[in-house]
mmCIF file of C-alpha atoms in Angstrom:
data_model
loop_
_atom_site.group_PDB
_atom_site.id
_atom_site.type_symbol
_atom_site.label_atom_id
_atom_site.label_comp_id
_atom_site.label_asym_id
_atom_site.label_seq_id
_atom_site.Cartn_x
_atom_site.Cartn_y
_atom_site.Cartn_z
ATOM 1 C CA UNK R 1 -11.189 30.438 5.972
ATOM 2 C CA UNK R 2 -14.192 28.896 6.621
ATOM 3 C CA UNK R 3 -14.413 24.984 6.331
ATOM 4 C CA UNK R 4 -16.067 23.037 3.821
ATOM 5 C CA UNK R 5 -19.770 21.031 5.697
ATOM 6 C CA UNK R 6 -20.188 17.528 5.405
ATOM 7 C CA UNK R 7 -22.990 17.711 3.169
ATOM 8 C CA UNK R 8 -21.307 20.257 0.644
ATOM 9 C CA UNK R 9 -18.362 17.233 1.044
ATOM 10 C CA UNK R 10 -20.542 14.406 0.111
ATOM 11 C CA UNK R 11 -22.040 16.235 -2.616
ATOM 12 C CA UNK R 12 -19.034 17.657 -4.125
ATOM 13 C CA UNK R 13 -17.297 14.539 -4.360
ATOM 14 C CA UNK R 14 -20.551 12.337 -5.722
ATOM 15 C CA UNK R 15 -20.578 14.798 -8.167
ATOM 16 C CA UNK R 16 -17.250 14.532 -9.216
ATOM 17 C CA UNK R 17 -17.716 10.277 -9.157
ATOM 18 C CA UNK R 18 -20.161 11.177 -11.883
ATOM 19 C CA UNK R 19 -22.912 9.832 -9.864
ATOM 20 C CA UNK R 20 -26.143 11.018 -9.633
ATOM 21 C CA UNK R 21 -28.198 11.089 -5.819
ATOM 22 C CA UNK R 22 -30.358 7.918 -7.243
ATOM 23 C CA UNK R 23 -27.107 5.968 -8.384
ATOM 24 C CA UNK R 24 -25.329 6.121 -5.139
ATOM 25 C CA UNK R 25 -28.852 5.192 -3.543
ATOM 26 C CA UNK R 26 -28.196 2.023 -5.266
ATOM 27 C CA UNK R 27 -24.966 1.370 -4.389
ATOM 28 C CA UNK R 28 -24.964 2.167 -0.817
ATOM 29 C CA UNK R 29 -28.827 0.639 -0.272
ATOM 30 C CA UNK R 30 -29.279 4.584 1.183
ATOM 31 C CA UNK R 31 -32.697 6.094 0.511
ATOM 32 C CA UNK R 32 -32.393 8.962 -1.799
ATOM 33 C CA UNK R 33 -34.496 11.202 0.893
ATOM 34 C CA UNK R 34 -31.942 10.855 3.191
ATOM 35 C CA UNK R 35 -28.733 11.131 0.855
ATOM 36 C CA UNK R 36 -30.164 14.576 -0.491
ATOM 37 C CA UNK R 37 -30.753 15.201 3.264
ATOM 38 C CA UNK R 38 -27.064 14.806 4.278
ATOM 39 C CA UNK R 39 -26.051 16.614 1.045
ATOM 40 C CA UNK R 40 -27.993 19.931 3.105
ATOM 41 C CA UNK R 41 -26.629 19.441 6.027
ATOM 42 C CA UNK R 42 -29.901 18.209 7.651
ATOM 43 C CA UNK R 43 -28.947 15.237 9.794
ATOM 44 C CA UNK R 44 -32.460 14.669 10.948
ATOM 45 C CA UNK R 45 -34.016 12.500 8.461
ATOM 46 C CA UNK R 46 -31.117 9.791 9.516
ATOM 47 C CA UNK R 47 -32.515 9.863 13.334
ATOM 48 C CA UNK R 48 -29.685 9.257 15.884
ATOM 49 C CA UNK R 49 -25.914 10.126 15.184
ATOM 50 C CA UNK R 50 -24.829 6.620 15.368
ATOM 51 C CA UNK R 51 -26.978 6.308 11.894
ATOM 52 C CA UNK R 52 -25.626 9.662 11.193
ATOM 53 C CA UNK R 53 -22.224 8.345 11.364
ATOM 54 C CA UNK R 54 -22.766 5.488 9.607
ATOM 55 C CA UNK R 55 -24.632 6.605 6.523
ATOM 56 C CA UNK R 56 -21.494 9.479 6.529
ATOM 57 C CA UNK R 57 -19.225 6.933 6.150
ATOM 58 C CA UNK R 58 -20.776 4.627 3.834
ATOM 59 C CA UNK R 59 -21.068 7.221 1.197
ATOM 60 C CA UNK R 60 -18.096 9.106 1.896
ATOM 61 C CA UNK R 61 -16.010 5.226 1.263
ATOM 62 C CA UNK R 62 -18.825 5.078 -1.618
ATOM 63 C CA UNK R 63 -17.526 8.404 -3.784
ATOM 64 C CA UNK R 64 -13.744 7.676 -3.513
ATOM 65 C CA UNK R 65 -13.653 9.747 0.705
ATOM 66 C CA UNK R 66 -11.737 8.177 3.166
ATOM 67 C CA UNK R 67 -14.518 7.211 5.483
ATOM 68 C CA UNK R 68 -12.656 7.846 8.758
ATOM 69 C CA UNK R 69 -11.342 11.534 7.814
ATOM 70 C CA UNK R 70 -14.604 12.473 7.194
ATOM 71 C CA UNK R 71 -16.402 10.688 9.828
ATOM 72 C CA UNK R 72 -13.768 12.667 12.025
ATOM 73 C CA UNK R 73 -14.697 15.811 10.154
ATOM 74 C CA UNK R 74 -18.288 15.027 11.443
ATOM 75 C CA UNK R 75 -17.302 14.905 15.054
ATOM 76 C CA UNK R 76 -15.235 18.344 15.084
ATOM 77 C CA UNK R 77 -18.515 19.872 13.232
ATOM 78 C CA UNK R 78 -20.999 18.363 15.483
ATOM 79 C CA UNK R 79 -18.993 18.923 18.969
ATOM 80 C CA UNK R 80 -16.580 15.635 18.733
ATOM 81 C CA UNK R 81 -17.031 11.823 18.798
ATOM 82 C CA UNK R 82 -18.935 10.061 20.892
ATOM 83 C CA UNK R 83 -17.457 8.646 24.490
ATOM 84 C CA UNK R 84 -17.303 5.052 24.315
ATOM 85 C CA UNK R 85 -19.496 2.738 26.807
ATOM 86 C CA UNK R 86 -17.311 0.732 29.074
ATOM 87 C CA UNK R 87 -18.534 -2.432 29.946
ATOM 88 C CA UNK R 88 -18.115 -2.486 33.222
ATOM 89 C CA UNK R 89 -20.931 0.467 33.434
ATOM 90 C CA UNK R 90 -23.269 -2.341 31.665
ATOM 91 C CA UNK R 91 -22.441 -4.962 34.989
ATOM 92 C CA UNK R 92 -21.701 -2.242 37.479
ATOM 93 C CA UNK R 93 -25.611 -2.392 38.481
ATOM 94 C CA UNK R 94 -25.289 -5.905 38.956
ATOM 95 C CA UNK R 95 -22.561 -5.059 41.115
ATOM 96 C CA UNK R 96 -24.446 -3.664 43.808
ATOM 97 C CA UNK R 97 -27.028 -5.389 44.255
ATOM 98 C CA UNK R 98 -26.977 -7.594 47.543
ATOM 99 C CA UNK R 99 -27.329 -11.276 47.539
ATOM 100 C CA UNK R 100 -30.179 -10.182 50.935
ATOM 101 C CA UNK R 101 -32.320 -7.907 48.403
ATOM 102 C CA UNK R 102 -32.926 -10.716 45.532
ATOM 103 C CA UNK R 103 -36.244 -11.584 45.276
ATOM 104 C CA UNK R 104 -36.623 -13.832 42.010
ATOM 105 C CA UNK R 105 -35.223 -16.977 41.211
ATOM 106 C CA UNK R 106 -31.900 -18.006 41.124
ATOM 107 C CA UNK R 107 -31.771 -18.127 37.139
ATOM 108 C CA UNK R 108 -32.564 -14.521 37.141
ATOM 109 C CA UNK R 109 -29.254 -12.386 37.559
ATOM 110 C CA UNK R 110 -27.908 -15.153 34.897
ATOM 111 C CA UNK R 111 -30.718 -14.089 32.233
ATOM 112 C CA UNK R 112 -30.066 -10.138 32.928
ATOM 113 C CA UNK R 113 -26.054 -10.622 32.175
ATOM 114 C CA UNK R 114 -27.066 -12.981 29.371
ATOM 115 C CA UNK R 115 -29.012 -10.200 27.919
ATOM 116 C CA UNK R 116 -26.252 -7.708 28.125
ATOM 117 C CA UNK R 117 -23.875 -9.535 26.877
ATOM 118 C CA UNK R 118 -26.586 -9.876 23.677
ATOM 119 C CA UNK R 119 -26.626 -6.217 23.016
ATOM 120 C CA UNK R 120 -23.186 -5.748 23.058
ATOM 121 C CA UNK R 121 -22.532 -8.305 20.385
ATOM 122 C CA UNK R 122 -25.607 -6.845 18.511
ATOM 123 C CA UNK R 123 -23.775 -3.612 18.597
ATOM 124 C CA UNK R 124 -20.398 -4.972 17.248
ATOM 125 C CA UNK R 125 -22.542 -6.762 14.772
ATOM 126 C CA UNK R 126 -23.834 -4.087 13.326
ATOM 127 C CA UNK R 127 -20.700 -1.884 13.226
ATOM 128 C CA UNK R 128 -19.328 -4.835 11.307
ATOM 129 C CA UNK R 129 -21.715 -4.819 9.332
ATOM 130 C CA UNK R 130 -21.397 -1.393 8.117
ATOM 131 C CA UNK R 131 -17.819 -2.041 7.425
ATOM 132 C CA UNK R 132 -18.907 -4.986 4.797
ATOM 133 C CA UNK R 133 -21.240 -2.868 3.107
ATOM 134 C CA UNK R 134 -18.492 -0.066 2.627
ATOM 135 C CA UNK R 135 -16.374 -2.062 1.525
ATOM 136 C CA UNK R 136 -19.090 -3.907 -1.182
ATOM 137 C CA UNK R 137 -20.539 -0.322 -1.995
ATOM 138 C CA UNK R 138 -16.518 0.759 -2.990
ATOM 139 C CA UNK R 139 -15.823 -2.356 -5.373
ATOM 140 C CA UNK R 140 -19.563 -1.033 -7.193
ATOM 141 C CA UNK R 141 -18.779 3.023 -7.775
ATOM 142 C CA UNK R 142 -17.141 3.878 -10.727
ATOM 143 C CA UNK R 143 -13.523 5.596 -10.493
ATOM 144 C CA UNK R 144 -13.659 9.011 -8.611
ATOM 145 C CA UNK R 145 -11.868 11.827 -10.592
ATOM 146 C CA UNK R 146 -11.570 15.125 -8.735
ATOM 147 C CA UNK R 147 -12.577 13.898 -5.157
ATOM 148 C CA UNK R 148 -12.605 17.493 -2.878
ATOM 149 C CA UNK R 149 -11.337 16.530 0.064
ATOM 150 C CA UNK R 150 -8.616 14.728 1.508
ATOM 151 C CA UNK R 151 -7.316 12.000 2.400
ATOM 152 C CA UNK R 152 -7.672 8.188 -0.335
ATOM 153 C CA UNK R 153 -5.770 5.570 1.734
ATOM 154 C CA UNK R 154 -7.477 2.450 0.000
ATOM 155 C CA UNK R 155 -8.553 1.002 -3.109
ATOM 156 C CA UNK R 156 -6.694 0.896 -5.885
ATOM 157 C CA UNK R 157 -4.419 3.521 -7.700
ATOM 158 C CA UNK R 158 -6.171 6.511 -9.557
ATOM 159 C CA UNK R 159 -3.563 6.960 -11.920
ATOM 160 C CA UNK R 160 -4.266 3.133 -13.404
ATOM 161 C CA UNK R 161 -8.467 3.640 -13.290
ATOM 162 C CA UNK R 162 -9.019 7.065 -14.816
ATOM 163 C CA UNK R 163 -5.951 7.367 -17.396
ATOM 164 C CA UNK R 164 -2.196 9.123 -18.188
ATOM 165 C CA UNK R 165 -3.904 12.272 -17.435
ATOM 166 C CA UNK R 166 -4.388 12.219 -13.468
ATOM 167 C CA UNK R 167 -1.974 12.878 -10.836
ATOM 168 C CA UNK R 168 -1.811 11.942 -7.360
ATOM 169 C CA UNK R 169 -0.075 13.688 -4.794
ATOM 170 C CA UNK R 170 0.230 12.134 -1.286
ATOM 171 C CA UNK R 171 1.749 14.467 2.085
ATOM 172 C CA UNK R 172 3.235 13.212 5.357
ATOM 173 C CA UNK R 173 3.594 15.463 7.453
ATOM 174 C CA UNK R 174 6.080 15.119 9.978
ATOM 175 C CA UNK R 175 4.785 18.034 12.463
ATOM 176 C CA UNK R 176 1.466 20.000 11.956
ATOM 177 C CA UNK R 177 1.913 22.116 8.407
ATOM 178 C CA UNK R 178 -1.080 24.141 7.027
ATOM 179 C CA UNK R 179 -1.776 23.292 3.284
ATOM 180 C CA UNK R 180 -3.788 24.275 0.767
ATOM 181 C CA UNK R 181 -4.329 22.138 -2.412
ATOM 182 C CA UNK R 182 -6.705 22.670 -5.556
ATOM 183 C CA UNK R 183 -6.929 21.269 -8.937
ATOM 184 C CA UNK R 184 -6.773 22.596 -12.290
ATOM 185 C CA UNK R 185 -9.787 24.369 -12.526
ATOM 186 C CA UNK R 186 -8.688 26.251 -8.897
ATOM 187 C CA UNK R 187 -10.999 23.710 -6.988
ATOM 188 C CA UNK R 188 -10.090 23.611 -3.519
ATOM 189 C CA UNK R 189 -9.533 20.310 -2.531
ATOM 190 C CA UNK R 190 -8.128 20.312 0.675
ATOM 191 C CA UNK R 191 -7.392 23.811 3.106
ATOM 192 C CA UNK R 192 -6.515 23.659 6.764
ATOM 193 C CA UNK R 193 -3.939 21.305 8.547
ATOM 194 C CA UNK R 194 -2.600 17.888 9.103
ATOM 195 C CA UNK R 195 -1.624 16.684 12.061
ATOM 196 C CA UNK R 196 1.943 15.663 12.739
ATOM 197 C CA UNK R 197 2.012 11.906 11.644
ATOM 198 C CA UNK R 198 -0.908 11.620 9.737
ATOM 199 C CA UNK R 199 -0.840 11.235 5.678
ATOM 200 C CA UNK R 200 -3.147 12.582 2.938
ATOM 201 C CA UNK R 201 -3.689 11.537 -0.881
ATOM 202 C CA UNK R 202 -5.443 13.732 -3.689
ATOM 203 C CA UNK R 203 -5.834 13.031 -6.930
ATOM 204 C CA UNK R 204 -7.416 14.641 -9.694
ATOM 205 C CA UNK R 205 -6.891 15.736 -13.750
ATOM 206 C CA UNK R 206 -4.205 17.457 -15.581
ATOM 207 C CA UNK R 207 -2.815 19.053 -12.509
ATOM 208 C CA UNK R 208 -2.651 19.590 -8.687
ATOM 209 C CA UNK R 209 -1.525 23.108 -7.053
ATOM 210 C CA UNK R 210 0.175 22.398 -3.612
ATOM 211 C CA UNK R 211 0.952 25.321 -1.227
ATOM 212 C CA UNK R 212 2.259 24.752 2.148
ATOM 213 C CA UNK R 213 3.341 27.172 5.113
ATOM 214 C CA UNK R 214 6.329 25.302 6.193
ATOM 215 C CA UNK R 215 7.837 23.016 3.505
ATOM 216 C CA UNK R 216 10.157 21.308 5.860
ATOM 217 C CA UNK R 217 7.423 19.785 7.596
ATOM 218 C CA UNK R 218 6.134 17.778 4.777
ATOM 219 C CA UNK R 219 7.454 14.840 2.987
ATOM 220 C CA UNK R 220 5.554 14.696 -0.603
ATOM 221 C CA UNK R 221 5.169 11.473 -3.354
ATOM 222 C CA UNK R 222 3.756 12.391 -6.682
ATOM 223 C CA UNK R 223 2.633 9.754 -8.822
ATOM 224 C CA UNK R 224 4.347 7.307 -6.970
ATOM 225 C CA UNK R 225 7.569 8.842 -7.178
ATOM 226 C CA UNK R 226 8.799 10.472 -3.656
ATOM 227 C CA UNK R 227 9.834 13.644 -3.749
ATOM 228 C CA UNK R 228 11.123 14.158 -0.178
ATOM 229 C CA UNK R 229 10.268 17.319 1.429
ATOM 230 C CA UNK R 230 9.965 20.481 -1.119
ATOM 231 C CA UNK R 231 11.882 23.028 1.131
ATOM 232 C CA UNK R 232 13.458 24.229 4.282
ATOM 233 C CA UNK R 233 11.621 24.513 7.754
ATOM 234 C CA UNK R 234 9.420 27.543 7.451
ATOM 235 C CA UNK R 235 10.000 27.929 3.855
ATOM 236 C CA UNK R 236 6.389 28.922 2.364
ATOM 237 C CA UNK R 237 6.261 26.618 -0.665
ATOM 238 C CA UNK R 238 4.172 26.636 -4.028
ATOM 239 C CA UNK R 239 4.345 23.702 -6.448
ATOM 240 C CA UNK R 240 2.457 22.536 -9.145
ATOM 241 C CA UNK R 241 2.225 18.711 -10.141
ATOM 242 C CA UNK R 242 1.142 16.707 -13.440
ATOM 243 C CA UNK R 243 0.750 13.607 -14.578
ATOM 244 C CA UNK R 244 3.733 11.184 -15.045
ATOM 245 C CA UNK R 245 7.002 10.670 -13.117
ATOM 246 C CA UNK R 246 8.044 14.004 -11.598
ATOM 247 C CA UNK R 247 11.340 15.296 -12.846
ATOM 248 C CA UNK R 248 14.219 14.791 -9.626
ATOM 249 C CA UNK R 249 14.659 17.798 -7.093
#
């Protein structure tokens, strides 16, 4: 099955935040242009995929997303994540150059680390930066209902912002299990795999539908309530999950 794009991500999940394209504009100081852009899949209006990445992330924290699943859903899309710069690539040319070939003054190699060392704390600066305005543009949005894809890991619980009537379901998986999750309506919120060791959360109204390949593999809380894993290795598992306290297995 065919994954879900960024764009139909970001829009599926504003929509279900009950915000409109000119609302989250506001809240994430994002021009409209380029939200409706993303929302297409067309990544040029927001020029180089470091702004890519970042505008990604600020909505996705913005409409109730974890940003770094979906940021990481980016890279697998768009051929992976970015290599890292080492800094000793920034110095290396320094590096070679002879002490015999120096022409200037003796101020001169000083300046050229000086300014290296400037954009590399510009660039940490503004990754911080991003993080701040996620983080302001999350305590603005109003409570996300039926967010489409996985996983919530911050913020706080559903269940007390949008009522008795939404569950939350959170997996562990302890090796890689394929899942498939939807809400009552037969939205699909989540369909492929997690990774052994990494966690997901979905929450949404009246009721979730969880179906895993190999119910052994997965550990599952429901409204805060742990439910332990829901079968045997291999076991192909369907459950279905309301609001309130689970009954005990």
């Amino acid at each position: 099955m065919q994954e879900q794009s960024i764009g139909a991500i970001l829009a599926a999940a504003r929509q279900s935040s009950g915000l409109t394209v000119e609302q989250l504009s506001k809240i994430t100081r994002i021009r409209e242009a380029i939200i409706n852009a993303l929302e297409r899949d067309e990544f040029a209006e927001s020029g180089s995929d470091f702004y890519i990445r970042g505008h990604v992330k600020t909505i996705a924290a913005a409409v109730g997303l974890d940003p770094e699943a979906v940021v990481h859903h980016y890279d697998q899309l768009n051929g992976g994540a970015p290599q890292p710069v080492r800094a000793a690539a920034v110095f290396q040319a320094d590096r070679i150059i002879k002490m015999s070939e120096r022409r200037g003054p003796g101020w001169a190699p000083a300046l050229a680390v000086a300014l290296s060392v400037v954009v590399v704390f510009g660039v940490v600066k503004v990754l911080g930066g991003a993080s701040d305005q996620v983080r302001t543009a999350r305590g603005e949005r109003p409570a996300a209902t039926v967010p489409p894809n996985s996983p919530f890991t911050e913020g706080p619980s559903a269940v007390a912002m949008a009522g008795k009537n939404t569950v939350e379901v959170t997996v562990e998986a302890k090796r890689r299990a394929r899942m498939t999750v939807r809400d009552a309506k037969g939205r699909r919120l989540f369909d492929g795999s997690l990774k052994a060791g990494s966690s997901a959360t979905w929450r949404a109204q009246s009721r979730i539908d969880f179906e895993v390949g190999d119910a052994g593999a997965v550990s599952v809380q429901v409204n805060g309530k742990n439910l332990g894993a829901v079968g045997e290795r291999g076991e192909k598992v369907r459950r279905s999950f309301g609001p309130g306290k689970p009954p005990a297995r």
